[in-house]
Structures are given as structure tokens and as C-alpha cells.
Amino acid sequence: MASYQIHEALNETYDPLTQVAALREAHRCLYCYDAPCMHACPTHIDIPGFIKKIATNNLLGSAQTILDANLLGATCSRVCPVQELCEGACVLNSTDEPIAIGRLQRYAMDHVYDRGVEVVKAAPSTGHRIAVIGSGPAGLSCAGELARRGHAVTVFEKRELPGGLSTYGIISLREPVEVALAEVKMIEKLGVRIQTGVELGVDIQLAELQQQFEMVVLSVGLGQTPLLGIPGEEHLFDGLEYVERSRVASEPLAVGKHVLVIGAGNTAIDCATIAQRLGADRVTIVYRRTSREMTAYPHEYEFAKNEGIEFRFLARPIETVVKDSQVTGLLCSQMKLGAPDASGRPSVEPVPGGEFLIPADQIVKAIGQQKPSLARTLNLETSGGYIAVDETFQTSIPGVFAIGDCIRSRGEASTVMAVQDGKMAAHALHARLTTSVSSGKGA
Ligand SMILES: Cc1cc2nc3c(=O)[nH]c(=O)nc-3n(C[C@H](O)[C@H](O)[C@H](O)COP(=O)(O)OP(=O)(O)OC[C@H]3O[C@@H](n4cnc5c(N)ncnc54)[C@H](O)[C@@H]3O)c2cc1C
Ligand code: SF4
């Protein structure tokens, strides 16, 4: 049975805004016409509108404005890379600090969650039945938006807890588990049924779902960490599991003394931060290219350096060194940058004779996630390994739709993008259900 891990060292970075601080911040907003922050937010929340309501102490109205555009406003207020999105577009950047949009959004959302106020209501039942597979941000957003419109939605989730990566994968200092689960509850209160421990392809088959539901939405995310293909790989800690064990686990995470993290994306930074905060003496990120090619956001790289995390660039792992079943180090090849490869980034090639050992007692592999395997199982058309969809999110199987990370063949995978997919897919499904002649199944 999963239990939450509470580590003080991983408590939420930001305290909630006080009323005085929230009012002061809200009054700094210029309430721009055609505000650039709204365009930069993938869910296009009426940001000046919700901030204005905070300024006039109408927190319920403010939360309503946020939830009108984004049902997972509490999660997004914490996990969105605001520097790259809404706050990055704030006109005050040129003269002053941008408005703390994320923290104001959290202030309004916390107000309603702390008081258990039900802001969103479901419309009267339409009798239409839809199955959603996967309860991450994409699935929850889609299910909630459909329920809002009166449709009966059942979510099937293979894991013990719902919430997808918001529950299992986000570092606690950004979002506590309780926030993710409170949002799940809010979606359930809209009438959405969530069945956990049910895996499509194992416990239930697509054909059965097609019999029972008019439409099926796949929001299954991505897979496990891929293989590096080096000897001793079985001794590496999986990065996704590392984050998971720091927040939800039956047994707590044991952190090594000298931890190496392989990878250079945001997950690698999260794993390194967890190791550093939970007591490792030394944490080093190992990456085969340089800081310029890292996929982590620049602000995350700066954050990691401030945490005291070290970086070893131009180092490609070639073997995990193990003695008496205990990891003792990582053998690496010294690399140099070459001509740009197909991705446009400089290629890397080994420096002859440039092998070296980095001592370590724990090595974490955080090199991304595998493409969705369900695409192959269901024989769906793919695009670059991701599930291919048309502009209405329909896959190559009529009546089967896909959203979220499993279709994100281009652009940055993020929670807010998954939420927007869920919302847009719900709009498309609702239009089909209410404008076309029903298939007759369950209507
Ligand atoms: C370690 C990590 C940290 C991240 N940090 C951030 C961050 O700080 N900010 C940010 O914006 N984004 C972050 N992201 C990205 C963000 O979490 C994802 O983009 C987002 O969760 C995608 O939502 P989703 O619903 O598509 O997929 P997921 O959240 O992956 O949810 C998919 C769900 O489907 C379930 N499922 C899969 N297959 C089946 C099946 N066959 N049957 C039933 N259920 C199934 C899974 O168990 C899971 O619950 C992070 C990602 C990772 C890996
Ligand atoms: S959802 Fe994210 S990007 Fe949009 S306004 Fe809120 S914090 Fe900014």
C-alpha cells in the first residue's frame, strides 16, 4: 500500500502568499488589454481577470475564472514553468519584476480547496458515456470538462493512486501529493468515476470499452526510462522511481553518499535535488554534451547550481562499476562536440583514450521516458513513435482519441499542455456527441 513520504527538506519551496502580500502583488498588475500573459498561458486563463478579483477580495470569483479555463489550476499554479510562460510574457519584465502570476493563482485556488468550496458544477446528465484511460493531468482535465457538460465519464487507471505524474512524478518541493489528490477529488465530485488498478490491454481490452462506451480517450502518458545499453545497467536507479520513492512509496528512498545522475533534463535536475536535499555528500550530474545543449530549463540549471549540485559535462557513461554487488563508480568516455546532428544539436564523439572513472555509491538514470507502447499494442498510427491524432484528437481508430504526453511528438511536454489537450479534446467530443446522430451505444 502506497503511503506519502514527508521530508521536511522537500517541503514546498514557496510559502502561500499572505493576504497583504497577495493584495500588494495584485495591485501591481497593469491589467493589460489583450494581455501577453494570457497568450503565453497554454490554457489561456483570463489572468488580468482573476488578478483583478483578488485585488477586490473576490477569491471565489477569482478561482472560478481560473477553473473556467483550467480545471487543474492548483497543480498548474505550482508546476508550470512560469518563467517560460505567463510570467515570462509579463510586460513588467522590461522595467521591474514580473507579476507573480503562479503564486497569485495558487492563492486563489488554495482559498477554495482549503474551504472545500465546490466552484465547478456538472450540467444535467446527457446520457452519453465516455471512457478515459489514464488519470494524469490530460485524462483528468478531459474527464472533468466532459462531466461539466453532463456526460458520464469513467476513468480507468492502472496505478494504485490516481493523478499520473502529478501524484507520482513531481518533486514535492514543487507540488505536494495532497494537492494532486485534492484535484482528483474535485473531478470525482463532478460525477467522474475513477477505477484504479485497471490497465487497458491487461485487465480490460479496447473492444470491451468500445462496447460499453461511445468514445474512448487515451491519456496514457509515456513509458519507463529507456535503456542506456551499458554493462551493469541493472545497478542503476530509475530516475522516475527515484522521484516517486521520495513522495509516494511503500518503502522510503535510501539516498547514497556520492550520487551521480545521468541526464540533463528537468527530471535529472529533480533527481539530483532530491539526493542533495535528502543528505548526499556530493551530487554530480553527468552529461555527454555541454550546458548549452541541456534540455533542462535555464532557471532549473541555475537552481541546481545554487543547490550545490555539480556538473560533469562531455562525459558519456560506458559502464557501471560494481564490487560485491555494490556500485562503486561510473566509467565514462571523454567526449568532444562535433558537427550538428539531425536534431540540430552538435554531435558528440569520443576523445581517443579519454576514459575516466567517477566514484559513486548510487547512480540514477534520468534520460527521459519511452514512447507509448500502447500505440503498438492497439496498432495505432504513430508520428515519431507518439500516437498520431487529427485536429480533433482522433486516432487512426474512429471513436478512439488520444491526448497529453502520448501524442506530444513536438514541443515541450508539460502539465499545462496536457490540461489544454484534455480541455480541447472534451470540446471536440462534446461537439460530436451533441451535433451528430448518436451511435446508439449507451446514449
Ligand atoms: C519526473 C518528471 C517531472 C516533471 N515535472 C514537471 C513540472 O515540474 N512541470 C510540468 O509542467 N511538467 C512536468 N513534467 C511533465 C508532466 O508531468 C507531464 O507532461 C504530464 O504529467 C503529462 O500528463 P499526461 O496525463 O499526458 O500523462 P501522465 O501524467 O503520465 O499520466 C498518464 C496516466 O496513465 C496511466 N496509464 C498508462 N497506461 C495505462 C493503461 N494501459 N491503462 C490504464 N492506465 C494507464 C498512468 O499510470 C498514468 O497515471 C514532469 C515529468 C516528469 C517525468
Ligand atoms: S496555468 Fe500555468 S502558464 Fe497558465 S497562468 Fe497559470 S501558472 Fe501561468
Tab-separated table of N, CA and C in Angstrom, residues 72-172:
chain	number	residue	atom	x	y	z
A	72	LEU	N	-7.272	22.144	-13.617
A	72	LEU	CA	-6.180	21.762	-12.715
A	72	LEU	C	-5.354	22.991	-12.326
A	73	GLY	N	-6.065	24.072	-12.027
A	73	GLY	CA	-5.404	25.350	-11.710
A	73	GLY	C	-4.506	25.288	-10.489
A	74	ALA	N	-4.811	24.408	-9.529
A	74	ALA	CA	-3.972	24.336	-8.319
A	74	ALA	C	-2.636	23.672	-8.642
A	75	THR	N	-2.681	22.590	-9.420
A	75	THR	CA	-1.428	21.941	-9.824
A	75	THR	C	-0.622	22.876	-10.715
A	76	CYS	N	-1.283	23.453	-11.731
A	76	CYS	CA	-0.539	24.295	-12.672
A	76	CYS	C	0.114	25.489	-11.973
A	77	SER	N	-0.574	26.052	-10.964
A	77	SER	CA	-0.002	27.221	-10.284
A	77	SER	C	1.328	26.871	-9.631
A	78	ARG	N	1.535	25.572	-9.358
A	78	ARG	CA	2.767	25.143	-8.694
A	78	ARG	C	3.815	24.607	-9.657
A	79	VAL	N	3.378	23.889	-10.695
A	79	VAL	CA	4.365	23.178	-11.527
A	79	VAL	C	4.686	23.876	-12.843
A	80	CYS	N	3.874	24.843	-13.253
A	80	CYS	CA	4.141	25.478	-14.542
A	80	CYS	C	5.504	26.169	-14.537
A	81	PRO	N	6.259	26.019	-15.618
A	81	PRO	CA	7.499	26.786	-15.750
A	81	PRO	C	7.147	28.240	-16.104
A	82	VAL	N	6.682	28.978	-15.090
A	82	VAL	CA	6.094	30.308	-15.333
A	82	VAL	C	7.077	31.275	-15.997
A	83	GLN	N	8.377	31.060	-15.711
A	83	GLN	CA	9.388	31.946	-16.329
A	83	GLN	C	9.347	31.842	-17.846
A	84	GLU	N	8.958	30.651	-18.332
A	84	GLU	CA	8.916	30.428	-19.783
A	84	GLU	C	7.533	30.750	-20.344
A	85	LEU	N	6.527	30.843	-19.481
A	85	LEU	CA	5.141	31.004	-19.948
A	85	LEU	C	4.597	32.362	-19.512
A	86	CYS	N	3.558	32.355	-18.665
A	86	CYS	CA	2.837	33.602	-18.344
A	86	CYS	C	3.740	34.701	-17.790
A	87	GLU	N	4.546	34.375	-16.789
A	87	GLU	CA	5.361	35.425	-16.165
A	87	GLU	C	6.464	35.901	-17.111
A	88	GLY	N	6.926	34.995	-17.969
A	88	GLY	CA	7.951	35.379	-18.950
A	88	GLY	C	7.420	36.404	-19.931
A	89	ALA	N	6.084	36.428	-20.130
A	89	ALA	CA	5.482	37.354	-21.105
A	89	ALA	C	4.992	38.639	-20.451
A	90	CYS	N	5.073	38.739	-19.128
A	90	CYS	CA	4.540	39.924	-18.421
A	90	CYS	C	5.295	41.182	-18.872
A	91	VAL	N	4.538	42.237	-19.192
A	91	VAL	CA	5.177	43.465	-19.717
A	91	VAL	C	6.077	44.113	-18.665
A	92	LEU	N	5.856	43.807	-17.393
A	92	LEU	CA	6.684	44.419	-16.351
A	92	LEU	C	8.122	43.899	-16.365
A	93	ASN	N	8.375	42.811	-17.112
A	93	ASN	CA	9.748	42.291	-17.184
A	93	ASN	C	10.737	43.351	-17.652
A	94	SER	N	10.264	44.286	-18.492
A	94	SER	CA	11.210	45.260	-19.063
A	94	SER	C	11.625	46.322	-18.043
A	95	THR	N	10.803	46.535	-17.003
A	95	THR	CA	11.130	47.617	-16.063
A	95	THR	C	11.269	47.141	-14.622
A	96	ASP	N	10.676	46.000	-14.304
A	96	ASP	CA	10.527	45.622	-12.897
A	96	ASP	C	10.417	44.096	-12.834
A	97	GLU	N	10.068	43.569	-11.678
A	97	GLU	CA	9.778	42.134	-11.548
A	97	GLU	C	8.442	41.823	-12.214
A	98	PRO	N	8.331	40.677	-12.904
A	98	PRO	CA	7.003	40.327	-13.439
A	98	PRO	C	6.034	40.057	-12.288
A	99	ILE	N	4.738	40.131	-12.585
A	99	ILE	CA	3.733	39.774	-11.577
A	99	ILE	C	3.894	38.285	-11.243
A	100	ALA	N	3.796	37.958	-9.970
A	100	ALA	CA	3.926	36.552	-9.530
A	100	ALA	C	2.610	35.826	-9.841
A	101	ILE	N	2.369	35.563	-11.128
A	101	ILE	CA	1.071	35.020	-11.575
A	101	ILE	C	0.817	33.642	-10.964
A	102	GLY	N	1.840	32.786	-10.986
A	102	GLY	CA	1.679	31.436	-10.439
A	102	GLY	C	1.292	31.482	-8.966
A	103	ARG	N	1.972	32.321	-8.201
A	103	ARG	CA	1.686	32.358	-6.760
A	103	ARG	C	0.319	32.981	-6.480
A	104	LEU	N	-0.114	33.938	-7.301
A	104	LEU	CA	-1.465	34.507	-7.131
A	104	LEU	C	-2.522	33.463	-7.496
A	105	GLN	N	-2.231	32.703	-8.550
A	105	GLN	CA	-3.177	31.642	-8.949
A	105	GLN	C	-3.308	30.619	-7.814
A	106	ARG	N	-2.177	30.263	-7.220
A	106	ARG	CA	-2.205	29.320	-6.092
A	106	ARG	C	-3.002	29.922	-4.923
A	107	TYR	N	-2.844	31.218	-4.686
A	107	TYR	CA	-3.555	31.888	-3.583
A	107	TYR	C	-5.066	31.725	-3.750
A	108	ALA	N	-5.551	31.960	-4.972
A	108	ALA	CA	-6.996	31.839	-5.227
A	108	ALA	C	-7.441	30.378	-5.139
A	109	MET	N	-6.630	29.470	-5.700
A	109	MET	CA	-7.024	28.054	-5.691
A	109	MET	C	-6.996	27.490	-4.274
A	110	ASP	N	-5.964	27.847	-3.504
A	110	ASP	CA	-5.884	27.355	-2.117
A	110	ASP	C	-7.098	27.822	-1.322
A	111	HIS	N	-7.565	29.030	-1.606
A	111	HIS	CA	-8.719	29.575	-0.885
A	111	HIS	C	-9.919	28.622	-1.005
A	112	VAL	N	-10.183	28.129	-2.223
A	112	VAL	CA	-11.365	27.270	-2.371
A	112	VAL	C	-11.097	25.833	-1.902
A	113	TYR	N	-9.870	25.327	-2.144
A	113	TYR	CA	-9.584	23.955	-1.686
A	113	TYR	C	-9.527	23.892	-0.161
A	114	ASP	N	-8.937	24.904	0.487
A	114	ASP	CA	-8.843	24.892	1.964
A	114	ASP	C	-10.238	24.906	2.592
A	115	ARG	N	-11.197	25.516	1.916
A	115	ARG	CA	-12.551	25.632	2.477
A	115	ARG	C	-13.514	24.599	1.913
A	116	GLY	N	-13.035	23.783	1.002
A	116	GLY	CA	-13.890	22.739	0.417
A	116	GLY	C	-15.043	23.308	-0.402
A	117	VAL	N	-14.829	24.501	-0.989
A	117	VAL	CA	-15.910	25.119	-1.773
A	117	VAL	C	-15.986	24.446	-3.146
A	118	GLU	N	-17.184	24.050	-3.553
A	118	GLU	CA	-17.347	23.440	-4.885
A	118	GLU	C	-17.652	24.538	-5.888
A	119	VAL	N	-16.670	24.888	-6.676
A	119	VAL	CA	-16.821	26.010	-7.610
A	119	VAL	C	-17.447	25.548	-8.924
A	120	VAL	N	-17.005	24.369	-9.378
A	120	VAL	CA	-17.465	23.888	-10.688
A	120	VAL	C	-18.622	22.915	-10.482
A	121	LYS	N	-19.629	23.045	-11.303
A	121	LYS	CA	-20.804	22.158	-11.179
A	121	LYS	C	-21.003	21.387	-12.499
A	122	ALA	N	-21.563	20.184	-12.378
A	122	ALA	CA	-21.846	19.394	-13.588
A	122	ALA	C	-23.219	19.759	-14.130
A	123	ALA	N	-23.350	19.750	-15.451
A	123	ALA	CA	-24.645	20.004	-16.097
A	123	ALA	C	-25.526	18.755	-15.944
A	124	PRO	N	-26.847	18.884	-16.136
A	124	PRO	CA	-27.712	17.694	-16.066
A	124	PRO	C	-27.242	16.616	-17.043
A	125	SER	N	-27.507	15.361	-16.674
A	125	SER	CA	-26.978	14.227	-17.449
A	125	SER	C	-27.468	14.217	-18.898
A	126	THR	N	-26.535	13.946	-19.804
A	126	THR	CA	-26.894	13.803	-21.226
A	126	THR	C	-27.108	12.334	-21.581
A	127	GLY	N	-26.609	11.435	-20.725
A	127	GLY	CA	-26.717	10.000	-21.000
A	127	GLY	C	-25.581	9.464	-21.861
A	128	HIS	N	-24.712	10.334	-22.371
A	128	HIS	CA	-23.580	9.849	-23.178
A	128	HIS	C	-22.489	9.295	-22.266
A	129	ARG	N	-21.853	8.198	-22.726
A	129	ARG	CA	-20.834	7.554	-21.879
A	129	ARG	C	-19.479	7.539	-22.578
A	130	ILE	N	-18.463	7.997	-21.833
A	130	ILE	CA	-17.115	8.080	-22.401
A	130	ILE	C	-16.129	7.427	-21.435
A	131	ALA	N	-15.180	6.674	-21.992
A	131	ALA	CA	-14.116	6.078	-21.163
A	131	ALA	C	-12.833	6.856	-21.381
A	132	VAL	N	-12.141	7.153	-20.299
A	132	VAL	CA	-10.842	7.828	-20.376
A	132	VAL	C	-9.813	6.877	-19.758
A	133	ILE	N	-8.718	6.644	-20.474
A	133	ILE	CA	-7.704	5.716	-19.967
A	133	ILE	C	-6.508	6.513	-19.471
A	134	GLY	N	-6.269	6.466	-18.169
A	134	GLY	CA	-5.156	7.203	-17.565
A	134	GLY	C	-5.678	8.426	-16.832
A	135	SER	N	-5.234	8.586	-15.584
A	135	SER	CA	-5.765	9.684	-14.760
A	135	SER	C	-4.731	10.768	-14.495
A	136	GLY	N	-3.803	10.984	-15.445
A	136	GLY	CA	-2.871	12.102	-15.322
A	136	GLY	C	-3.588	13.408	-15.648
A	137	PRO	N	-2.842	14.508	-15.728
A	137	PRO	CA	-3.468	15.809	-15.989
A	137	PRO	C	-4.331	15.834	-17.256
A	138	ALA	N	-3.894	15.159	-18.324
A	138	ALA	CA	-4.669	15.169	-19.568
A	138	ALA	C	-6.010	14.463	-19.358
A	139	GLY	N	-5.963	13.271	-18.773
A	139	GLY	CA	-7.184	12.492	-18.559
A	139	GLY	C	-8.145	13.181	-17.602
A	140	LEU	N	-7.607	13.728	-16.505
A	140	LEU	CA	-8.481	14.389	-15.525
A	140	LEU	C	-9.127	15.625	-16.126
A	141	SER	N	-8.339	16.391	-16.869
A	141	SER	CA	-8.878	17.613	-17.482
A	141	SER	C	-10.004	17.252	-18.456
A	142	CYS	N	-9.751	16.230	-19.285
A	142	CYS	CA	-10.755	15.825	-20.274
A	142	CYS	C	-12.004	15.299	-19.570
A	143	ALA	N	-11.799	14.429	-18.570
A	143	ALA	CA	-12.936	13.835	-17.848
A	143	ALA	C	-13.762	14.927	-17.168
A	144	GLY	N	-13.076	15.869	-16.519
A	144	GLY	CA	-13.775	16.938	-15.800
A	144	GLY	C	-14.552	17.838	-16.744
A	145	GLU	N	-13.951	18.178	-17.882
A	145	GLU	CA	-14.629	19.061	-18.852
A	145	GLU	C	-15.856	18.363	-19.447
A	146	LEU	N	-15.741	17.038	-19.649
A	146	LEU	CA	-16.891	16.299	-20.190
A	146	LEU	C	-18.005	16.209	-19.145
A	147	ALA	N	-17.595	15.960	-17.881
A	147	ALA	CA	-18.591	15.861	-16.802
A	147	ALA	C	-19.301	17.195	-16.608
A	148	ARG	N	-18.538	18.270	-16.725
A	148	ARG	CA	-19.112	19.613	-16.647
A	148	ARG	C	-20.256	19.797	-17.636
A	149	ARG	N	-20.146	19.110	-18.765
A	149	ARG	CA	-21.155	19.222	-19.827
A	149	ARG	C	-22.215	18.127	-19.718
A	150	GLY	N	-22.202	17.390	-18.629
A	150	GLY	CA	-23.275	16.428	-18.353
A	150	GLY	C	-23.025	15.012	-18.845
A	151	HIS	N	-21.828	14.739	-19.383
A	151	HIS	CA	-21.562	13.388	-19.889
A	151	HIS	C	-21.062	12.482	-18.758
A	152	ALA	N	-21.365	11.193	-18.876
A	152	ALA	CA	-20.941	10.229	-17.846
A	152	ALA	C	-19.566	9.687	-18.223
A	153	VAL	N	-18.582	9.934	-17.369
A	153	VAL	CA	-17.201	9.555	-17.699
A	153	VAL	C	-16.671	8.564	-16.672
A	154	THR	N	-16.053	7.495	-17.167
A	154	THR	CA	-15.329	6.567	-16.290
A	154	THR	C	-13.861	6.614	-16.683
A	155	VAL	N	-12.999	6.838	-15.676
A	155	VAL	CA	-11.552	6.854	-15.916
A	155	VAL	C	-10.981	5.525	-15.417
A	156	PHE	N	-10.189	4.868	-16.271
A	156	PHE	CA	-9.506	3.638	-15.874
A	156	PHE	C	-8.032	3.951	-15.682
A	157	GLU	N	-7.524	3.647	-14.515
A	157	GLU	CA	-6.139	3.978	-14.175
A	157	GLU	C	-5.430	2.722	-13.685
A	158	LYS	N	-4.271	2.444	-14.246
A	158	LYS	CA	-3.594	1.187	-13.890
A	158	LYS	C	-2.930	1.238	-12.520
A	159	ARG	N	-2.599	2.441	-12.045
A	159	ARG	CA	-1.853	2.516	-10.781
A	159	ARG	C	-2.800	2.529	-9.579
A	160	GLU	N	-2.181	2.430	-8.388
A	160	GLU	CA	-2.981	2.381	-7.158
A	160	GLU	C	-3.624	3.740	-6.869
A	161	LEU	N	-2.854	4.818	-7.116
A	161	LEU	CA	-3.377	6.165	-6.869
A	161	LEU	C	-3.621	6.880	-8.189
A	162	PRO	N	-4.672	7.693	-8.263
A	162	PRO	CA	-4.879	8.479	-9.484
A	162	PRO	C	-3.999	9.733	-9.484
A	163	GLY	N	-3.929	10.423	-10.627
A	163	GLY	CA	-3.200	11.703	-10.701
A	163	GLY	C	-2.025	11.672	-11.659
A	164	GLY	N	-1.609	10.476	-12.111
A	164	GLY	CA	-0.496	10.385	-13.047
A	164	GLY	C	0.774	10.965	-12.444
A	165	LEU	N	1.539	11.668	-13.262
A	165	LEU	CA	2.821	12.201	-12.787
A	165	LEU	C	2.636	13.294	-11.737
A	166	SER	N	1.446	13.933	-11.681
A	166	SER	CA	1.238	14.938	-10.623
A	166	SER	C	1.273	14.270	-9.250
A	167	THR	N	0.845	13.010	-9.178
A	167	THR	CA	0.897	12.278	-7.913
A	167	THR	C	2.252	11.614	-7.712
A	168	TYR	N	2.766	10.983	-8.778
A	168	TYR	CA	3.958	10.143	-8.613
A	168	TYR	C	5.267	10.807	-9.059
A	169	GLY	N	5.197	11.813	-9.933
A	169	GLY	CA	6.437	12.231	-10.597
A	169	GLY	C	6.940	13.631	-10.332
A	170	ILE	N	6.152	14.474	-9.678
A	170	ILE	CA	6.598	15.868	-9.484
A	170	ILE	C	7.333	15.979	-8.144
A	171	ILE	N	8.473	16.571	-8.145
A	171	ILE	CA	9.247	16.713	-6.903
A	171	ILE	C	8.402	17.476	-5.868
A	172	SER	N	8.403	16.980	-4.618
A	172	SER	CA	7.489	17.529	-3.606
A	172	SER	C	7.712	19.004	-3.333
